[in-house]
Every structure is written in C-alpha cells, then in structure tokens.
PDB file of C-alpha atoms in Angstrom:
ATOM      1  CA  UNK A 281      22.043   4.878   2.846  1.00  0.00           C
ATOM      2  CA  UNK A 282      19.405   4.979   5.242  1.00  0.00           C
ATOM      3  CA  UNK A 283      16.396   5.067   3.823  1.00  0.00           C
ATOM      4  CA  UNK A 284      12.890   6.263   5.256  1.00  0.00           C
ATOM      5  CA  UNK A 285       9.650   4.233   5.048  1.00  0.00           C
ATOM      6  CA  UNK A 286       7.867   7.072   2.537  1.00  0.00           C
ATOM      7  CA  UNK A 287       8.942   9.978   1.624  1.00  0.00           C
ATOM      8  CA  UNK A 288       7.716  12.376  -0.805  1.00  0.00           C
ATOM      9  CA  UNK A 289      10.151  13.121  -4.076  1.00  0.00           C
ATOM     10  CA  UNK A 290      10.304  16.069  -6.393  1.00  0.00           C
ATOM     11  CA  UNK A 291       8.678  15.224  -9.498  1.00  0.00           C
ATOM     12  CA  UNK A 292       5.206  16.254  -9.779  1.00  0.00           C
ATOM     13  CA  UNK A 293       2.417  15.261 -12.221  1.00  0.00           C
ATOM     14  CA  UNK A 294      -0.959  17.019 -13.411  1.00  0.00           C
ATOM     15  CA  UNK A 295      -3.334  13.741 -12.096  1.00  0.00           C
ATOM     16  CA  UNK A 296      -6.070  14.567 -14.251  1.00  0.00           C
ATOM     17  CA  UNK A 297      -5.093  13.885 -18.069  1.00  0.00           C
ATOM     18  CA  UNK A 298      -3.104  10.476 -16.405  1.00  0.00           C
ATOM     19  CA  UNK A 299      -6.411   9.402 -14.954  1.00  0.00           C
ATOM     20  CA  UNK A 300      -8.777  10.128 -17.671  1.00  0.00           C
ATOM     21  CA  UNK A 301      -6.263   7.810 -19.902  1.00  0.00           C
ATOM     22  CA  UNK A 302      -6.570   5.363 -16.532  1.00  0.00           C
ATOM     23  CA  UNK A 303      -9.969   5.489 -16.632  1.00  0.00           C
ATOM     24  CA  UNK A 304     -10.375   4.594 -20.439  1.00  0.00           C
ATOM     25  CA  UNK A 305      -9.065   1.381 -20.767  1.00  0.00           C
ATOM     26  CA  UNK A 306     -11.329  -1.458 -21.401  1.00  0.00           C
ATOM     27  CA  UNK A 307     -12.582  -3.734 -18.417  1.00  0.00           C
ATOM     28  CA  UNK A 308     -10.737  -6.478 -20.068  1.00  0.00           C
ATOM     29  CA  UNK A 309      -7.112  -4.949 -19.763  1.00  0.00           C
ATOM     30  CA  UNK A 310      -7.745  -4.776 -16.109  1.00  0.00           C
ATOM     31  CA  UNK A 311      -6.319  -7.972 -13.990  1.00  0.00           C
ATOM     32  CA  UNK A 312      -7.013  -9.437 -10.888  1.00  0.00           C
ATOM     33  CA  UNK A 313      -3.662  -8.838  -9.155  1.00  0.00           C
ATOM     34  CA  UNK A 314      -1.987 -12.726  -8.438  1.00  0.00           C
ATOM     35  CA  UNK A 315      -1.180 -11.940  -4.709  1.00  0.00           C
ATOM     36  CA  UNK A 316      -4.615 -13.251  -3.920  1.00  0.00           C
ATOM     37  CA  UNK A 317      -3.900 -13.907  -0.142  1.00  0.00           C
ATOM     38  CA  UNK A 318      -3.007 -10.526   0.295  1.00  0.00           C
ATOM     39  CA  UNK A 319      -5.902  -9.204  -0.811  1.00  0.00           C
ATOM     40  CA  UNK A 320      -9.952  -9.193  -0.739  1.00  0.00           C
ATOM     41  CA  UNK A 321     -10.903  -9.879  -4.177  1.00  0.00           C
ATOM     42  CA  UNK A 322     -11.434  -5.755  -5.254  1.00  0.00           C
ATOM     43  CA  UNK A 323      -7.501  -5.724  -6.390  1.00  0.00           C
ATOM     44  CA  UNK A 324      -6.617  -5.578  -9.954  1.00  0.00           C
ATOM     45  CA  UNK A 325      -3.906  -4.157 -12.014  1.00  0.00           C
ATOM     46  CA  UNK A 326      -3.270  -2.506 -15.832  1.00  0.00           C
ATOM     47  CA  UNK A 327       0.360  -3.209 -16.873  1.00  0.00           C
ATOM     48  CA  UNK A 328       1.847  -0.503 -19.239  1.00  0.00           C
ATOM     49  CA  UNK A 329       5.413  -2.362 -18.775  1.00  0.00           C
ATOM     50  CA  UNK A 330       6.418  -5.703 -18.261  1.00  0.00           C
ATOM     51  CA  UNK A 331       8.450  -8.595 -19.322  1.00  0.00           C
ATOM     52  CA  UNK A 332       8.678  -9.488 -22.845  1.00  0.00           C
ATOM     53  CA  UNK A 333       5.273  -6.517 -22.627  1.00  0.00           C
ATOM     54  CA  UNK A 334       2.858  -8.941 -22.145  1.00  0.00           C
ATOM     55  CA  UNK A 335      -0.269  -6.499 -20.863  1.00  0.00           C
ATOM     56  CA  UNK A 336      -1.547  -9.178 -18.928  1.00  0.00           C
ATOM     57  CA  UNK A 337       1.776  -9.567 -16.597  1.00  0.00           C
ATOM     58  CA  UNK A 338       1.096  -7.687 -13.108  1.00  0.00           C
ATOM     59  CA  UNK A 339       4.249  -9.378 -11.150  1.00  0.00           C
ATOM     60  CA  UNK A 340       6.782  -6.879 -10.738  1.00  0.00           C
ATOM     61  CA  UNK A 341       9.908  -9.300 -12.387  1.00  0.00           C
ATOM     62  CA  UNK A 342      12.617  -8.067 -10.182  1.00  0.00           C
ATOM     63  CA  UNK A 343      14.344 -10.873 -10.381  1.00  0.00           C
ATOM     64  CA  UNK A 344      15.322 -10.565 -14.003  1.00  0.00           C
ATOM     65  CA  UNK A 345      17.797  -8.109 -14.940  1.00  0.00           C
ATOM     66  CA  UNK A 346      15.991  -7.054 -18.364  1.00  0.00           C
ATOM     67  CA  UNK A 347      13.130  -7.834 -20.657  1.00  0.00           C
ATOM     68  CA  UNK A 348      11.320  -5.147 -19.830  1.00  0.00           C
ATOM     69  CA  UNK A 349       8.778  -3.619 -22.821  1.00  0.00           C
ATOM     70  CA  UNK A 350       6.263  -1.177 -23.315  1.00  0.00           C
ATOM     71  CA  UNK A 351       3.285  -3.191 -23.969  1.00  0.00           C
ATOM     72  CA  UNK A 352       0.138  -2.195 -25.932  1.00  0.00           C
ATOM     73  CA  UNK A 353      -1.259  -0.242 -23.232  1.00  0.00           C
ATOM     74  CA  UNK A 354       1.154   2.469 -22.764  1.00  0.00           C
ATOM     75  CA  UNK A 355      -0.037   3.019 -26.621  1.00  0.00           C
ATOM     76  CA  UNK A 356      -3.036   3.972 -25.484  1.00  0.00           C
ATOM     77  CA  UNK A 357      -1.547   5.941 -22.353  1.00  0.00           C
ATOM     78  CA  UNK A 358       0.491   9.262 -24.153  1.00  0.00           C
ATOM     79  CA  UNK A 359       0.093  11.438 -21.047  1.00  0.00           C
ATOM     80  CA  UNK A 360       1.411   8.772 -18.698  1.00  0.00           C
ATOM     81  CA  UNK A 361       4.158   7.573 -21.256  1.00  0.00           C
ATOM     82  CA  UNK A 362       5.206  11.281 -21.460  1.00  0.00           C
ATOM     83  CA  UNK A 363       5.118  12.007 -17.527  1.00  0.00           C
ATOM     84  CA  UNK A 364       7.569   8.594 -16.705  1.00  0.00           C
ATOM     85  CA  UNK A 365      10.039  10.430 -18.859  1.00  0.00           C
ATOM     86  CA  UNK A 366      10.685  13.003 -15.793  1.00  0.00           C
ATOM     87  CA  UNK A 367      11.510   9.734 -13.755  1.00  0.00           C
ATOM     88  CA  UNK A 368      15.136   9.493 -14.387  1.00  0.00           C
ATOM     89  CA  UNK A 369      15.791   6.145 -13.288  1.00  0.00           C
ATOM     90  CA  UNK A 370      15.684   3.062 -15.177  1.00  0.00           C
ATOM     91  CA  UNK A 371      12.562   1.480 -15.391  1.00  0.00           C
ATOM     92  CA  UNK A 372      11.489  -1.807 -14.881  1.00  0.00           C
ATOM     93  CA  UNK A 373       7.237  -3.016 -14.280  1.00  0.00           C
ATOM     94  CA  UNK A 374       4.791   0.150 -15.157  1.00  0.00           C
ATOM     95  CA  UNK A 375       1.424  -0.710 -13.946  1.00  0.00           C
ATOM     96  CA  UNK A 376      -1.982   0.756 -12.895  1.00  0.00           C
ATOM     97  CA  UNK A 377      -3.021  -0.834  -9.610  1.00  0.00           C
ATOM     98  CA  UNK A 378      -6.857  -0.135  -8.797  1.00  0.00           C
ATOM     99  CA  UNK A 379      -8.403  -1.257  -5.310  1.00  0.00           C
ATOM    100  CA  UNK A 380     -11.841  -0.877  -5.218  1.00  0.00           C
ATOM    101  CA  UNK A 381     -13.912   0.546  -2.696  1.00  0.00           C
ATOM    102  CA  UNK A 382     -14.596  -1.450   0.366  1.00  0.00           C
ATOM    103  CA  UNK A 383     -11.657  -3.482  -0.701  1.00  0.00           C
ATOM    104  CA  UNK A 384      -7.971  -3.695   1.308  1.00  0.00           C
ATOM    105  CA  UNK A 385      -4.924  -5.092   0.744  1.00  0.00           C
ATOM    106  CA  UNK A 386      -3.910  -7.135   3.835  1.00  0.00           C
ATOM    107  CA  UNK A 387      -0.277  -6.493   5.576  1.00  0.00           C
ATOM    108  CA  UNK A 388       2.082  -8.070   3.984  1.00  0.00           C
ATOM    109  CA  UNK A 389       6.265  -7.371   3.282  1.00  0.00           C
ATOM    110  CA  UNK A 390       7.650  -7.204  -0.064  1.00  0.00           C
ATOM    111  CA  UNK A 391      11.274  -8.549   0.350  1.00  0.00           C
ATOM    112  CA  UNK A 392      12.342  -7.903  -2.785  1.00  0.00           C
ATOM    113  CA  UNK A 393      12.040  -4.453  -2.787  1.00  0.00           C
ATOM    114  CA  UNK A 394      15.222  -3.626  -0.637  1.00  0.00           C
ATOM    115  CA  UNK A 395      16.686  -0.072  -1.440  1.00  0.00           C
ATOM    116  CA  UNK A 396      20.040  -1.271  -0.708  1.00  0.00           C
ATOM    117  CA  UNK A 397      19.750  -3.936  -3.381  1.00  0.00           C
ATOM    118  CA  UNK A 398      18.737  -1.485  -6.140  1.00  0.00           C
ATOM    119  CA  UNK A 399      15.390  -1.673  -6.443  1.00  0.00           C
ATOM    120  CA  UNK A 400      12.256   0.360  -5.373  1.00  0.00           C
ATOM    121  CA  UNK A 401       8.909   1.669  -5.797  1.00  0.00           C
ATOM    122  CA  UNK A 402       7.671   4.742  -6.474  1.00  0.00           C
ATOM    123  CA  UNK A 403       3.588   5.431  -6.209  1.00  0.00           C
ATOM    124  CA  UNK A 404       2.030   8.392  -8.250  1.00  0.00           C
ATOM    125  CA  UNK A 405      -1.945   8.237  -7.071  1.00  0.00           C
ATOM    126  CA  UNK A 406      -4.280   9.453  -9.631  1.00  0.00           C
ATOM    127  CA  UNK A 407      -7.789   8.950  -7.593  1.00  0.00           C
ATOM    128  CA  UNK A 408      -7.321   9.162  -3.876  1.00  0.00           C
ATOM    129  CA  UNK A 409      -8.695  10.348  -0.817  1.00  0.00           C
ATOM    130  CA  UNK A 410      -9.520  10.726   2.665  1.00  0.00           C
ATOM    131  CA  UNK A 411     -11.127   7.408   2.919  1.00  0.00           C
ATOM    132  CA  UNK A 412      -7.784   5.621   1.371  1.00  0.00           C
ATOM    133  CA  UNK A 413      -5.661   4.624   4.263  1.00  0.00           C
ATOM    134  CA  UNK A 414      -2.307   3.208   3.509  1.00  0.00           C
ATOM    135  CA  UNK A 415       0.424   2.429   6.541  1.00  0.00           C
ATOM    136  CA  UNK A 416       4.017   1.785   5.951  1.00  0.00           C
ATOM    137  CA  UNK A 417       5.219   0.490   9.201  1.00  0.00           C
ATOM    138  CA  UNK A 418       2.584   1.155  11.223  1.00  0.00           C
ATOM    139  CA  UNK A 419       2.619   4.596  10.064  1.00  0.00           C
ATOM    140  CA  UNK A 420      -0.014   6.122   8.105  1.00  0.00           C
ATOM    141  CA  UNK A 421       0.865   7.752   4.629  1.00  0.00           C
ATOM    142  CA  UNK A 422      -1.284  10.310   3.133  1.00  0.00           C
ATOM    143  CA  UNK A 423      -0.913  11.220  -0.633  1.00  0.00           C
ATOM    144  CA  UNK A 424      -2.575  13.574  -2.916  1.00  0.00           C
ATOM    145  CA  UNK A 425      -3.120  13.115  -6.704  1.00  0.00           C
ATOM    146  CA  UNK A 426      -0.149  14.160  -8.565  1.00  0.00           C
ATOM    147  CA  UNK A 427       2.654  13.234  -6.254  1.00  0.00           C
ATOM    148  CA  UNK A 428       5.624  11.058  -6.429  1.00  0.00           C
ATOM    149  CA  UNK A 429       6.404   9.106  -3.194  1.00  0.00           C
ATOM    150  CA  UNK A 430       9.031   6.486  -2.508  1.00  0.00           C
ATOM    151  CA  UNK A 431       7.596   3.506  -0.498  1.00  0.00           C
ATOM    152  CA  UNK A 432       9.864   0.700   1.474  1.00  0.00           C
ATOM    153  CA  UNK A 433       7.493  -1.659   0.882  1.00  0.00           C
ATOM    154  CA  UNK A 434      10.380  -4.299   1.928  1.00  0.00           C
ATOM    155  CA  UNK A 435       8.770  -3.308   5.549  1.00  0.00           C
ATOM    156  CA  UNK A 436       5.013  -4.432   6.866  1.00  0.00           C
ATOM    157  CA  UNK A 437       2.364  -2.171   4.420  1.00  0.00           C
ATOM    158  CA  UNK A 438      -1.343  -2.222   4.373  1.00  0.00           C
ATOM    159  CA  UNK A 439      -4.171  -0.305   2.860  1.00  0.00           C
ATOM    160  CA  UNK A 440      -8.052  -0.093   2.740  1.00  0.00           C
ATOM    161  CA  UNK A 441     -10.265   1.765   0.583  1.00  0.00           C
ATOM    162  CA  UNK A 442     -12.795   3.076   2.868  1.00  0.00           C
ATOM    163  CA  UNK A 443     -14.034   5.377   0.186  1.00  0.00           C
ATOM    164  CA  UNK A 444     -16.844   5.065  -2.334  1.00  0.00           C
ATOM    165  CA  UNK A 445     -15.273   5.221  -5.228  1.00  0.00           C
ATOM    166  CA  UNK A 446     -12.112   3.316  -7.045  1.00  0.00           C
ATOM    167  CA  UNK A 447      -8.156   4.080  -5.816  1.00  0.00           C
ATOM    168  CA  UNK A 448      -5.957   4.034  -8.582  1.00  0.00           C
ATOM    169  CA  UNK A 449      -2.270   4.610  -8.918  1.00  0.00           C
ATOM    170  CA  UNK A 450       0.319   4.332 -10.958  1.00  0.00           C
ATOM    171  CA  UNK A 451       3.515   2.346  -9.971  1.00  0.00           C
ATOM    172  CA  UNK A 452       6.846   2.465 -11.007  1.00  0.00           C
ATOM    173  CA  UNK A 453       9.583  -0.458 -10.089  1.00  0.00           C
ATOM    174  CA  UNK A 454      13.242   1.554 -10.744  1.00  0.00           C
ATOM    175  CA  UNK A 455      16.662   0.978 -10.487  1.00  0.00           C
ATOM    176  CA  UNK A 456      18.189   2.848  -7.869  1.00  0.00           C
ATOM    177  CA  UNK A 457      20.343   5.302  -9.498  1.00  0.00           C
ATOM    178  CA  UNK A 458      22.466   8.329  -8.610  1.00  0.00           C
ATOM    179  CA  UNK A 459      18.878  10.572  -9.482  1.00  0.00           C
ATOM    180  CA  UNK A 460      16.819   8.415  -7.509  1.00  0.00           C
ATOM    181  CA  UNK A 461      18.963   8.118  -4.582  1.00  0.00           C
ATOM    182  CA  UNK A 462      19.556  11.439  -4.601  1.00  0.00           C
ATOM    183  CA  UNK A 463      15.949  12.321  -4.441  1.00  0.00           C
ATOM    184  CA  UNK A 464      15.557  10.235  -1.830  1.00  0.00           C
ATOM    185  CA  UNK A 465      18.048  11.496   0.242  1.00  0.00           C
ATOM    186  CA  UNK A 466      16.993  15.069  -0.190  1.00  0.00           C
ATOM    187  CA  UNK A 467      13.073  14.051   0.774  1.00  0.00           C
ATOM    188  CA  UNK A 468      11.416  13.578   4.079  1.00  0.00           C
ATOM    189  CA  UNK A 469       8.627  12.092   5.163  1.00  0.00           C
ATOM    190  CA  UNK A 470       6.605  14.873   6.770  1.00  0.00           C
ATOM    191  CA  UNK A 471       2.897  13.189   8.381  1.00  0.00           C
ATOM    192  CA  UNK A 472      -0.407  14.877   6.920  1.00  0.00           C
ATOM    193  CA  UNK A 473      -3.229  14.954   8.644  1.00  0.00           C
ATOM    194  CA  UNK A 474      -6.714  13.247   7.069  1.00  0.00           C
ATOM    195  CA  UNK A 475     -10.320  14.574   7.640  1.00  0.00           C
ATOM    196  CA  UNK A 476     -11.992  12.098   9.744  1.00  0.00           C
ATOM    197  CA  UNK A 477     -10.903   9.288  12.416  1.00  0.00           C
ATOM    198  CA  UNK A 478      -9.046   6.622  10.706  1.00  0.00           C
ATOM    199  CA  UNK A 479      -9.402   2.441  11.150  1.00  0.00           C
ATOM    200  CA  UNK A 480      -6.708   2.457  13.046  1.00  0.00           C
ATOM    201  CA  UNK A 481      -7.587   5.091  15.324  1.00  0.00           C
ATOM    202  CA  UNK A 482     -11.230   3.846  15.950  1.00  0.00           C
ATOM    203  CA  UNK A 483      -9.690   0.397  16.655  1.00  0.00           C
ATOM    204  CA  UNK A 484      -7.474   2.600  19.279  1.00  0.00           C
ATOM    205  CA  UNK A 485     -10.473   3.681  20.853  1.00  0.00           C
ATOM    206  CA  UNK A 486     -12.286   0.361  20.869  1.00  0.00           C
ATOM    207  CA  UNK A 487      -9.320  -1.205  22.519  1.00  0.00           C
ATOM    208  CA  UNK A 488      -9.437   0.805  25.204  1.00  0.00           C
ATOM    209  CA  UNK A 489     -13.162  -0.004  26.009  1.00  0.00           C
ATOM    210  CA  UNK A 490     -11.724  -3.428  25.855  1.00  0.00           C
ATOM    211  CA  UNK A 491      -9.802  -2.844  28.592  1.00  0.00           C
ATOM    212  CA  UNK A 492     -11.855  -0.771  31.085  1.00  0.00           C
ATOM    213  CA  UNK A 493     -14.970  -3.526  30.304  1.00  0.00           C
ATOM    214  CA  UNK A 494     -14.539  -6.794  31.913  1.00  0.00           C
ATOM    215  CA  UNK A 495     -17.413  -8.402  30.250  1.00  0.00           C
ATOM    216  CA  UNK A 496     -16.705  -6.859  26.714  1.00  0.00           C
ATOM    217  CA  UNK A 497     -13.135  -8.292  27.865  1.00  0.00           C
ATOM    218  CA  UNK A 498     -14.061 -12.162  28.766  1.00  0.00           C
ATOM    219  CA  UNK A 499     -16.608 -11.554  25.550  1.00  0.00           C
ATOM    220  CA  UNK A 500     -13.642 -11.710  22.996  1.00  0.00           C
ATOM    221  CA  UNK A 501     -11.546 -13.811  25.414  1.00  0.00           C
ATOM    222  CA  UNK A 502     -14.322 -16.665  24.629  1.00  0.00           C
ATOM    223  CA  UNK A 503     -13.361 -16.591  20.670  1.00  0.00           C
ATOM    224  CA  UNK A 504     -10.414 -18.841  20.346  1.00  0.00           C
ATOM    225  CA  UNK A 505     -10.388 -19.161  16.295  1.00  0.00           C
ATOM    226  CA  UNK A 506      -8.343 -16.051  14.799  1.00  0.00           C
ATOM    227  CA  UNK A 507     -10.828 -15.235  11.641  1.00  0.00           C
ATOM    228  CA  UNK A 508     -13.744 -15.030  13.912  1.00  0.00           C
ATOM    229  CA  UNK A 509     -12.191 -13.222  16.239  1.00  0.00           C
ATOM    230  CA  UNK A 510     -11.405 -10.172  14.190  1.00  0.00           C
ATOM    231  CA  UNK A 511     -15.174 -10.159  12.726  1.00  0.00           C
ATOM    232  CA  UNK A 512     -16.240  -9.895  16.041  1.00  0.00           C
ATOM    233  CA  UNK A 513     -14.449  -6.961  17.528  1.00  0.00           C
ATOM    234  CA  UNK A 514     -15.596  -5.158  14.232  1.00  0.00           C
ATOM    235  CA  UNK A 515     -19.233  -6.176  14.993  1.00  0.00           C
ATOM    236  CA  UNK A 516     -18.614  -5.385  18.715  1.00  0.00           C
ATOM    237  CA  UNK A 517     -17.003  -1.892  17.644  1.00  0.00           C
ATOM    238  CA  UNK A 518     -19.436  -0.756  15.081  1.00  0.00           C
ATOM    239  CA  UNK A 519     -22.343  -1.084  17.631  1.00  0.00           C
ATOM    240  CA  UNK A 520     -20.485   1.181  20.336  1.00  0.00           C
ATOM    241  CA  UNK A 521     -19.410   3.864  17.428  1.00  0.00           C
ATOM    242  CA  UNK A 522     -16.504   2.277  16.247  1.00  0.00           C
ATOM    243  CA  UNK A 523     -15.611   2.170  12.535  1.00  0.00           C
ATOM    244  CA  UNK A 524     -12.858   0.181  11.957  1.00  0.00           C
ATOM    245  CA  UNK A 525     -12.191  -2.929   9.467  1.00  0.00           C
ATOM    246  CA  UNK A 526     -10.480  -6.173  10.209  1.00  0.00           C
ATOM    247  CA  UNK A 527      -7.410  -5.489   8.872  1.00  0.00           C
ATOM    248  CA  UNK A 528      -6.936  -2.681  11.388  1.00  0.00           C
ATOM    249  CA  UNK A 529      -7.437  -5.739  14.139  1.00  0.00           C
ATOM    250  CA  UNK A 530      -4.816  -8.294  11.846  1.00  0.00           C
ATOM    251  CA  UNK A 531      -2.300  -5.414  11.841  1.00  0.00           C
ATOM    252  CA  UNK A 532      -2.661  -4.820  15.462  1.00  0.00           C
ATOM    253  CA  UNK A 533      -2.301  -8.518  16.165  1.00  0.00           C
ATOM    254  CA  UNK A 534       0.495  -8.605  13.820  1.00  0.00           C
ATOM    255  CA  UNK A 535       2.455  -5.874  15.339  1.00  0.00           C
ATOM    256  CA  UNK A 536       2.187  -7.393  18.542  1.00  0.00           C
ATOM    257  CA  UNK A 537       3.387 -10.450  17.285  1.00  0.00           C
ATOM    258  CA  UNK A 538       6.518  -8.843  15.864  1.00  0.00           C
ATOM    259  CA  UNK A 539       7.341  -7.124  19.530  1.00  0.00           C
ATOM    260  CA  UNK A 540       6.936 -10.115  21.484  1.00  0.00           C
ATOM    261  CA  UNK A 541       9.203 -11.677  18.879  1.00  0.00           C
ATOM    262  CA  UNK A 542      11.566  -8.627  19.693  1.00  0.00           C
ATOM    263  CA  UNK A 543      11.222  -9.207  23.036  1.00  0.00           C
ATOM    264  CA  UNK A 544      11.728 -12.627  23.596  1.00  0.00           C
ATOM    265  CA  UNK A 545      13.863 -14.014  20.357  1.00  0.00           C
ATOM    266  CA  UNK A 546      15.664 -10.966  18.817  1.00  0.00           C
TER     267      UNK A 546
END
C-alpha cells in the first residue's frame, strides 16, 4: 500500500472535554520529551499508555511487541479513555505531547514508524492554530481541533509553535490493521490554507532578496560556521520584514542536502 504523508481519517472527536482533562493534570505528570536534540527545550509529554504503564515513559516502545498499560493518568482522563475506543486498531504508546509557544521541534525522521511494517501514528490536536506550523515532507499540514490524521513521520517532519499559547495533542502509536488501513486508503490529504504568511514562506521571500542583493549575498557568504549562519539570516530577515525562524533555514538547508544527494549519489 502506498501510503500518503498525512491524510485526514474518519473518526472525529469533540476537542473541548479532551482538553479540559489535558489541561488538568498536574505540572509534575508533564515530561520533558527524551529526544532532546530534536527539540528546543519547550517539548514535553503526558503518557496515558506505556510499557509496563509507567506515566513517566514518553518513548513510543515500538520495538516491543506488548507490555503496553493504561497508566494512572488515563484514570484521570475518562473523556479521552472513552474517545480511543472509536480507534479500532490496537493500541500501543497513548501520550499528550505539548510544545510550547515559541518552541519547535527540529526536522528529524522517525524510522520506526514505517506503515508497511505495521506501525503508525495518528495525531488528534486538542489546542491548535494558525501560528502552529507542522511539515511532513516539506509539505505543510494544517489541522483543526477534533480531527484524526495519519502522519508518515518515517519521512523528514518539523514543527514550530509560532503562537502564544501551548500546542497540545494527543498521539496514538497503532497497529496497522484491516480498520486502519482501510481508513487510510479511503483518506486524502487535501492542503488547507492558514491565515497569515508562514516561516517557510517568509524564508521564500527572504531568499529571493538573497539572490537579487549582491552584498546581502557576500554578507551570509562571509559566515562559514552552520549555527551562526542560520541566526543570521533570521536577524537579516526580520529587519527587511521577514518572519521566519531557524528551523525554516535548517529545513531548507536540509532539503537541499537531500537533492544534491539525489543528484549526485542516488
């Protein structure tokens, strides 16, 4: 089967109740996430199920083939415990994943997560909005509250919270089953516009300044060291009207990487 990088499935969920029980936990059952160098710091994580349900366990287990348990948050969670029950798929990690504003989650791959292995990820946001941008292969996904959307996160994913307030939602690991796969294969991945110019855009924009301006040009050309390079097209960008973030310049550079590697190697 092939599958598409996001696509948006049947089920669909009432946000608010699963938020308000999102929003009550206690500061202390919310994790830093462990991928730390994929992320800024403002990550962190609620798990509802894990192996052996130990609250505290954010990583994903896929490579175990059971052990999964409710732990002693989805206790406290009834109106998320009883919406998972329209998810007919078996169920592996349950968590609430929480980026925080100003915060993003650099591009990375999750290789695990291979459809045609069994396993993927479904993403049901509870607090979202125009100021969330989240790419799936260099695509941007937009999803509202409430909705259920298959992700291949096995390809190159990013996200920022450009917002002012937290992004939270709730992620499922399944087993692909004849229900999943057939809601899958029955969904398609249809682009929605956001209000506003995105990071990704802007950085567009600024790029082509870049390249009509041969002293803006040999300006960047003088920073060798990666890091500082990215800080200073953002600095350079904001003051001519730009708004974009460094991950929008790492995922360019990363993407440019990959089709010179196509190029040349593949």
């Amino acid at each position: 089967m092939d599958t598409p990088a996001a696509a948006r499935l049947e089920p669909a969920f009432d946000a608010g109740p699963l938020l308000a029980e999102a929003l009550a936990l206690a500061a202390a059952d919310w994790v830093a996430h462990f991928n730390a160098g994929y992320h800024d710091g403002g990550w962190h994580g609620a798990a509802l199920r894990a192996l052996g349900g130990d609250a505290s366990r954010l990583h994903s287990g896929l490579a175990h083939g059971a052990g999964f348990v409710d732990t002693r948050l989805m206790d406290a969670c009834p109106a998320i415990a009883a919406s998972l029950a329209r998810i007919e798929a078996p169920k592996r990690a349950v968590r609430l994943l929480r980026l925080a504003p100003g915060s993003a989650i650099r591009e990375h791959t999750d290789d695990d997560l291979r459809f045609e292995q069994g396993h993927a990820r479904l993403h049901v946001p509870l607090a979202t909005g125009d100021d969330v941008e989240f790419y799936v292969d260099g695509a941007r996904v937009v999803m509202h509250p409430g909705e259920c959307w298959y992700l291949d996160l096995s390809r190159p994913h990013r996200v920022s919270n450009r917002g002012a307030r937290d992004r939270i939602h709730l992620v499922i690991d399944c087993e692909v089953n004849a229900w999943l796969a057939g809601q899958v294969s029955r969904a398609a991945f249809e682009p929605r516009r956001a209000g506003g110019v995105s990071g990704q855009q802007a950085f567009a924009g600024f790029r082509q300044c870049v390249h009509d301006g041969t002293a803006l040009r040999d300006r960047l050309l003088a920073e060798a060291e990666p890091d500082a390079f990215m800080r200073l097209c953002v600095e350079l960008g904001a003051a001519r009207g730009f708004a974009f973030g460094v991950e929008d310049v790492r995922a360019a550079m990363m993407e440019g990487r990959r089709a010179w590697l196509s190029q040349w190697v593949l």
